[in-house]
Coordinates of C-alpha atoms in Angstrom, one line a residue:
M1 CA -21.6 6.2 -15.3
W2 CA -19.4 3.6 -13.7
P3 CA -16.5 2.2 -15.6
Q4 CA -16.9 -1.4 -16.8
S5 CA -13.9 -2.7 -14.8
I6 CA -15.4 -1.3 -11.6
D7 CA -18.7 -3.0 -12.3
T8 CA -16.8 -6.3 -13.0
D9 CA -15.0 -6.0 -9.6
L10 CA -18.2 -5.2 -7.8
E11 CA -19.9 -8.3 -9.3
R12 CA -16.9 -10.4 -8.3
I13 CA -16.9 -9.1 -4.7
N14 CA -20.7 -9.4 -4.3
A15 CA -20.5 -13.0 -5.7
A16 CA -17.8 -13.9 -3.2
I17 CA -19.8 -12.4 -0.3
D18 CA -22.9 -14.3 -1.3
E19 CA -21.0 -17.5 -1.5
E20 CA -19.5 -16.9 1.9
N21 CA -22.9 -16.1 3.4
M22 CA -24.3 -19.4 2.1
K23 CA -21.4 -21.4 3.6
N24 CA -21.6 -19.7 7.0
K25 CA -25.3 -18.8 7.3
E26 CA -25.7 -19.8 10.9
S27 CA -22.4 -18.2 12.0
Y28 CA -23.1 -14.7 10.6
K29 CA -24.5 -11.9 12.7
R30 CA -25.3 -9.5 9.8
S31 CA -24.0 -8.5 6.4
I32 CA -24.6 -4.9 5.4
R33 CA -23.7 -3.4 2.1
L34 CA -24.1 0.3 1.4
V35 CA -23.6 1.4 -2.2
K36 CA -23.3 5.1 -3.2
K37 CA -22.8 6.7 -6.5
E38 CA -19.3 8.2 -6.0
E39 CA -18.2 6.6 -2.7
Y40 CA -19.4 3.4 -1.1
Y41 CA -18.5 1.2 1.8
M42 CA -19.0 -2.4 2.5
F43 CA -19.1 -3.8 6.1
H44 CA -18.9 -7.5 6.4
T45 CA -19.0 -9.0 9.9
L46 CA -17.9 -12.6 10.5
M47 CA -19.1 -14.5 13.6
I48 CA -17.1 -17.3 15.2
A49 CA -17.4 -20.5 13.3
S50 CA -17.0 -22.7 16.3
L51 CA -16.8 -22.3 20.1
D52 CA -13.0 -22.7 20.0
T53 CA -12.4 -20.0 17.4
P54 CA -12.0 -16.4 18.5
P55 CA -14.0 -13.8 16.6
L56 CA -12.2 -12.3 13.6
P57 CA -14.4 -9.6 12.2
L58 CA -13.1 -7.9 9.1
F59 CA -14.2 -4.5 7.9
T60 CA -13.1 -3.9 4.3
S61 CA -13.6 -0.6 2.5
F62 CA -12.6 0.5 -1.0
H63 CA -12.9 3.8 -2.9
P64 CA -12.8 4.4 -6.6
H65 CA -10.2 7.0 -7.7
T66 CA -10.9 9.5 -10.4
H67 CA -8.9 7.3 -12.8
A68 CA -11.3 4.8 -14.4
Q69 CA -9.0 1.7 -14.3
T70 CA -7.7 1.7 -10.6
L71 CA -9.2 0.6 -7.3
S72 CA -7.5 1.0 -3.9
F73 CA -8.4 -1.5 -1.1
T74 CA -8.0 -0.8 2.7
T75 CA -8.4 -3.6 5.2
T76 CA -8.7 -3.0 8.9
T77 CA -9.4 -5.3 11.8
T78 CA -11.7 -4.2 14.6
K79 CA -12.1 -6.1 17.9
M80 CA -15.6 -7.2 18.5
P81 CA -17.1 -8.1 21.9
A82 CA -16.5 -11.7 22.6
I83 CA -19.5 -14.0 23.1
S84 CA -19.3 -15.7 26.5
F85 CA -19.4 -19.5 26.2
S86 CA -18.4 -21.6 29.1
S87 CA -15.8 -24.2 28.4
A88 CA -17.9 -26.8 30.3
E89 CA -21.0 -26.0 28.1
A90 CA -18.8 -26.4 25.0
A91 CA -17.5 -29.7 26.2
S92 CA -21.0 -30.9 27.0
Q93 CA -22.3 -29.9 23.6
R94 CA -19.5 -31.7 21.8
R95 CA -20.0 -34.8 24.0
Q96 CA -23.7 -34.9 23.2
T97 CA -23.1 -34.5 19.5
R98 CA -20.5 -37.3 19.6
L99 CA -22.8 -39.6 21.5
R100 CA -25.6 -38.9 19.1
R101 CA -23.4 -39.5 16.0
E102 CA -22.1 -42.8 17.4
Y103 CA -25.7 -43.9 18.3
L104 CA -26.9 -43.2 14.8
Y105 CA -24.0 -45.1 13.3
R106 CA -24.6 -48.2 15.4
K107 CA -28.3 -48.0 14.6
S108 CA -27.5 -47.9 10.8
L109 CA -25.7 -51.2 11.2
E110 CA -28.5 -53.0 12.9
G111 CA -30.1 -54.4 9.8
Q112 CA -26.8 -55.8 8.5
T113 CA -25.9 -57.2 11.9
R114 CA -29.3 -58.8 12.4
A115 CA -29.2 -60.4 8.9
S116 CA -25.8 -61.9 9.6
Y117 CA -27.0 -63.1 13.1
D118 CA -30.0 -64.8 11.5
Q119 CA -27.9 -66.6 9.0
K120 CA -25.5 -67.9 11.7
R121 CA -28.5 -69.0 13.7
L122 CA -29.8 -71.1 10.8
V123 CA -26.4 -72.6 10.2
R124 CA -26.0 -73.4 13.9
E125 CA -29.5 -75.1 13.9
S126 CA -28.7 -77.1 10.8
L127 CA -25.5 -78.4 12.2
A128 CA -27.1 -79.3 15.5
N129 CA -30.0 -81.2 13.8
G130 CA -28.0 -82.8 11.0
T131 CA -30.1 -81.2 8.2
S132 CA -28.9 -79.6 5.0
L133 CA -27.8 -76.0 5.0
P134 CA -30.2 -73.3 3.8
T135 CA -29.7 -72.4 0.1
E136 CA -29.0 -68.7 0.8
S137 CA -26.3 -69.7 3.4
R138 CA -24.2 -72.2 1.4
T139 CA -22.1 -69.7 -0.5
S140 CA -21.0 -67.9 2.7
Y141 CA -20.8 -71.0 4.9
D142 CA -17.0 -70.7 5.6
K143 CA -17.3 -67.1 6.7
L144 CA -20.4 -67.8 8.9
Q145 CA -18.7 -70.8 10.5
Q146 CA -15.8 -68.6 11.5
G147 CA -18.2 -66.2 13.1
I148 CA -20.0 -69.0 14.9
E149 CA -16.8 -70.3 16.4
A150 CA -15.8 -66.8 17.6
E151 CA -19.2 -66.2 19.4
D152 CA -19.5 -66.6 23.1
D153 CA -22.4 -68.0 25.1
K154 CA -23.8 -64.6 25.9
T155 CA -24.1 -63.6 22.2
Q156 CA -25.8 -66.9 21.4
E157 CA -28.3 -66.5 24.2
F158 CA -29.2 -62.9 23.9
G159 CA -28.5 -62.2 20.2
V160 CA -27.2 -58.9 18.8
R161 CA -27.4 -55.5 20.4
S162 CA -30.0 -53.0 19.1
H163 CA -30.6 -49.3 19.6
V164 CA -32.8 -50.2 22.6
D165 CA -29.8 -51.6 24.3
D166 CA -28.0 -48.3 23.8
E167 CA -31.0 -46.2 25.0
Y168 CA -31.6 -48.2 28.2
G169 CA -28.3 -49.9 28.7
D170 CA -28.0 -48.8 32.3
A171 CA -31.6 -49.6 33.3
G172 CA -31.7 -51.3 36.6
L173 CA -28.1 -50.4 37.4
V174 CA -28.5 -46.6 38.0
D175 CA -31.7 -45.1 39.5
P176 CA -33.4 -42.8 37.1
R177 CA -33.8 -39.1 37.7
V178 CA -37.0 -37.6 36.2
Y179 CA -37.5 -34.0 35.3
V180 CA -41.2 -33.1 35.6
T181 CA -42.5 -29.9 34.0
T182 CA -45.6 -28.5 32.3
S183 CA -46.5 -26.5 29.2
R184 CA -46.2 -22.7 29.3
D185 CA -48.7 -20.7 31.4
P186 CA -50.2 -23.7 33.2
S187 CA -53.5 -23.6 35.0
S188 CA -53.8 -24.4 38.7
R189 CA -55.2 -27.8 37.9
L190 CA -52.3 -28.7 35.6
K191 CA -49.9 -27.5 38.3
Q192 CA -51.6 -29.8 40.8
F193 CA -51.4 -32.7 38.4
A194 CA -47.7 -32.1 37.9
K195 CA -47.2 -32.1 41.7
E196 CA -48.9 -35.4 42.0
L197 CA -46.7 -36.8 39.2
K198 CA -43.7 -35.6 41.1
L199 CA -44.8 -37.4 44.2
L200 CA -45.8 -40.5 42.1
I201 CA -42.3 -41.0 40.5
P202 CA -39.4 -41.5 42.9
N203 CA -36.3 -39.3 42.4
A204 CA -38.5 -36.9 40.4
T205 CA -38.0 -33.1 40.5
R206 CA -40.7 -30.7 39.4
I207 CA -39.5 -27.5 37.7
N208 CA -41.7 -24.5 36.7
R209 CA -41.6 -24.1 33.0
G210 CA -41.8 -20.3 32.8
G211 CA -40.8 -19.0 29.4
N212 CA -38.1 -21.6 28.7
R213 CA -37.8 -23.1 25.3
V214 CA -37.7 -26.9 24.7
D215 CA -33.9 -26.8 23.8
A216 CA -33.3 -24.9 27.1
L217 CA -35.2 -27.6 29.0
L218 CA -33.2 -30.4 27.4
S219 CA -29.9 -28.6 28.1
S220 CA -30.8 -28.1 31.8
C221 CA -31.8 -31.8 32.0
Q222 CA -28.5 -32.9 30.6
D223 CA -26.5 -30.6 32.8
G224 CA -28.4 -31.9 35.9
S225 CA -27.8 -35.6 34.9
F226 CA -31.5 -36.3 34.5
T227 CA -32.4 -39.5 32.7
D228 CA -36.0 -38.6 31.6
L229 CA -38.1 -35.6 30.9
V230 CA -41.9 -35.8 31.6
M231 CA -44.0 -32.9 30.3
V232 CA -47.7 -32.6 30.9
Q233 CA -50.0 -30.5 28.6
E234 CA -53.6 -29.2 28.9
T235 CA -56.5 -27.8 27.1
R236 CA -58.8 -25.4 29.0
G237 CA -57.5 -26.5 32.3
E238 CA -57.9 -30.3 31.6
P239 CA -54.7 -32.4 31.3
D240 CA -54.8 -34.0 27.9
G241 CA -51.1 -34.6 26.9
L242 CA -48.1 -36.4 28.3
V243 CA -44.6 -36.5 26.8
V244 CA -41.9 -38.9 28.1
C245 CA -38.4 -38.2 26.7
H246 CA -35.5 -40.5 27.6
L247 CA -32.1 -38.8 27.7
P248 CA -29.6 -38.5 26.2
L249 CA -30.5 -40.5 23.1
G250 CA -34.2 -40.9 23.2
P251 CA -36.8 -42.2 22.5
T252 CA -39.7 -39.7 23.0
A253 CA -43.2 -41.1 23.5
Y254 CA -46.3 -38.8 23.0
F255 CA -49.5 -39.8 24.8
T256 CA -53.0 -38.3 24.9
L257 CA -54.6 -38.2 28.4
S258 CA -58.3 -38.5 29.1
N259 CA -60.5 -38.9 32.2
A260 CA -57.8 -37.5 34.5
V261 CA -58.9 -37.7 38.2
L262 CA -56.7 -36.1 40.7
R263 CA -56.2 -37.3 44.3
H264 CA -58.6 -34.8 45.9
D265 CA -61.3 -35.7 43.3
L266 CA -61.4 -39.4 44.1
E267 CA -64.5 -40.8 45.7
G268 CA -64.1 -41.1 49.4
R269 CA -60.7 -40.3 50.7
A270 CA -57.4 -41.1 48.9
S271 CA -54.8 -43.1 50.8
P272 CA -51.7 -41.4 51.9
M273 CA -48.9 -41.1 49.3
S274 CA -46.1 -43.5 50.1
E275 CA -42.5 -42.7 49.1
A276 CA -41.5 -46.3 48.7
V277 CA -40.4 -47.5 45.3
P278 CA -43.5 -49.2 43.7
H279 CA -43.9 -52.4 41.9
I280 CA -44.8 -51.9 38.2
L281 CA -47.5 -54.1 36.7
L282 CA -47.6 -54.1 32.9
N283 CA -50.7 -55.8 31.6
N284 CA -51.4 -56.9 28.0
F285 CA -48.4 -55.3 26.4
N286 CA -47.8 -58.2 24.0
S287 CA -46.6 -56.8 20.6
D288 CA -43.0 -55.6 19.9
L289 CA -44.3 -52.0 20.1
G290 CA -46.2 -52.8 23.3
K291 CA -43.0 -54.2 24.9
R292 CA -41.2 -51.1 23.8
I293 CA -43.7 -48.8 25.4
G294 CA -43.8 -50.9 28.5
N295 CA -40.0 -50.5 28.7
V296 CA -40.3 -46.7 28.3
L297 CA -42.8 -46.5 31.2
K298 CA -41.2 -48.9 33.6
C299 CA -37.8 -47.3 33.3
L300 CA -39.1 -44.1 34.9
F301 CA -39.1 -46.0 38.2
P302 CA -36.2 -47.5 40.1
V303 CA -36.0 -51.2 41.0
P304 CA -38.3 -51.8 44.0
K305 CA -37.7 -53.8 47.1
P306 CA -39.5 -57.2 47.3
D307 CA -41.5 -56.2 50.4
T308 CA -42.9 -52.9 49.2
R309 CA -46.7 -52.6 49.3
R310 CA -47.1 -49.9 46.7
V311 CA -48.3 -50.9 43.2
I312 CA -48.5 -48.9 40.0
T313 CA -50.5 -50.5 37.1
F314 CA -50.4 -49.8 33.4
S315 CA -53.1 -51.9 31.8
N316 CA -53.6 -52.0 28.0
D317 CA -57.1 -52.5 26.7
D318 CA -57.6 -51.9 22.9
D319 CA -54.5 -49.6 22.8
F320 CA -55.8 -47.5 25.7
I321 CA -53.6 -47.6 28.7
S322 CA -55.3 -47.3 32.1
F323 CA -53.1 -46.0 34.9
R324 CA -53.9 -46.9 38.5
H325 CA -52.0 -46.3 41.7
H326 CA -52.7 -48.5 44.8
M327 CA -51.4 -49.5 48.2
Y328 CA -52.3 -52.9 49.5
T329 CA -52.6 -54.5 53.0
K330 CA -52.8 -58.1 54.1
E331 CA -55.7 -58.7 56.5
G332 CA -54.8 -60.6 59.6
G333 CA -51.5 -61.9 58.2
M334 CA -53.4 -64.0 55.6
E335 CA -51.4 -64.1 52.4
K336 CA -54.5 -64.6 50.2
E337 CA -56.7 -61.8 51.6
V338 CA -55.4 -58.6 50.2
T339 CA -57.1 -55.2 50.4
L340 CA -56.4 -52.5 47.8
H341 CA -56.5 -48.8 48.7
E342 CA -56.4 -46.4 45.7
V343 CA -53.9 -43.6 46.1
G344 CA -54.4 -41.7 42.8
P345 CA -54.2 -40.0 40.5
R346 CA -55.9 -42.1 37.7
F347 CA -56.1 -41.4 34.0
E348 CA -56.2 -43.1 30.6
M349 CA -53.4 -42.8 28.0
R350 CA -53.1 -43.5 24.3
L351 CA -49.9 -43.5 22.3
Y352 CA -50.0 -41.4 19.2
Q353 CA -46.3 -41.0 18.3
L354 CA -43.0 -42.7 19.2
R355 CA -39.9 -40.8 17.9
L356 CA -36.3 -42.1 17.9
G357 CA -34.7 -39.1 19.3
T358 CA -35.1 -36.4 22.0
L359 CA -37.8 -33.8 22.3
D360 CA -35.9 -31.1 20.5
Q361 CA -34.9 -33.2 17.5
T362 CA -37.8 -32.5 15.2
D363 CA -36.1 -34.3 12.3
A364 CA -35.7 -37.6 14.1
E365 CA -37.2 -40.8 12.7
N366 CA -40.6 -41.8 13.8
E367 CA -40.9 -45.4 15.0
Y368 CA -44.7 -45.2 15.3
V369 CA -47.4 -42.7 14.4
L370 CA -51.1 -43.2 15.0
R371 CA -53.2 -43.0 11.9
P372 CA -56.8 -43.3 13.0
Y373 CA -58.2 -42.2 9.6
Q374 CA -57.2 -45.4 7.8
N375 CA -59.8 -47.9 7.0
T376 CA -58.3 -50.7 9.1
A377 CA -57.6 -48.5 12.1
A378 CA -60.6 -49.8 14.0
K379 CA -59.4 -53.4 13.7
R380 CA -55.7 -52.8 14.3
Q381 CA -54.2 -53.2 17.8
V382 CA -50.6 -52.1 17.9
L383 CA -49.9 -52.7 21.6

């Protein structure tokens, strides 16, 4: 029978180990405890807590003496094989974490900043029209007046910045680079569809998915300075899903695909695929969410030249987006007589989720989720 003091020490040591495991759950490799009747050993392995901390594994063993009231502890340090982490990868991870934290902080201040801007706008309009101040703005008039005097013309014209400005702040200044891939184990038809998307989008690169996880795809995109990730999915060889993820902050748009027609399936003969940067036509994207989705789609393409004759159309009809790709020619130099030649592919899209984050951030906030089972779903048009 164990002495009572030894049982007390065992409970104290086990409680300390359990508490340490809870604090460093992700940093531990394993924790093994072997208990014997007369002699027992405890092996407790600590993994590195961060990329900058060297591993410090501790092996602690203790043995009860024949005397009931004494315990002897022996602590030895054993060198464990170091985990190879590149300093560049560590710096990249820390930078992405910092950018994401700053983005979330600025986004949390949007509501407060927008309310203050609206109050200053009402005060500015009242002073310009000579009308009385709004009741809710009278108590804070002095503070609002100081803010109005400190504003410049650009702030008065364009308003406050939002998370959209952070996500697409460099749109039009830097040409986007698009990473095109598929779901795992793609069929030949899905591979061909991905190839056509690669030819469709300028500055796009198609990469075979293989067995890579989503977090590995995002990591390779960020290392390669890609601005967007486009992933196509299928069911029984038919493309039925499209994911557009903007990097490094998001958003991520999920679409269903239907009626996909590849270039070699078009009636007649498809026109040759041009490599010129196309004009983007966005039709009937009127709501705030529609403008948001139009911004996600058009930012996949660089700014075109005025004289290009390649046109890509996203036309919204009852929340179904029709995609078409054409080349046009002017007959006999006449400006009004224009002939369209379909290049392909063609398909229909429908948005079912818009997430404020990247593809690997499953806990990110949803900006929009399709709910077709609601009673008013048939009447509602969100785009």
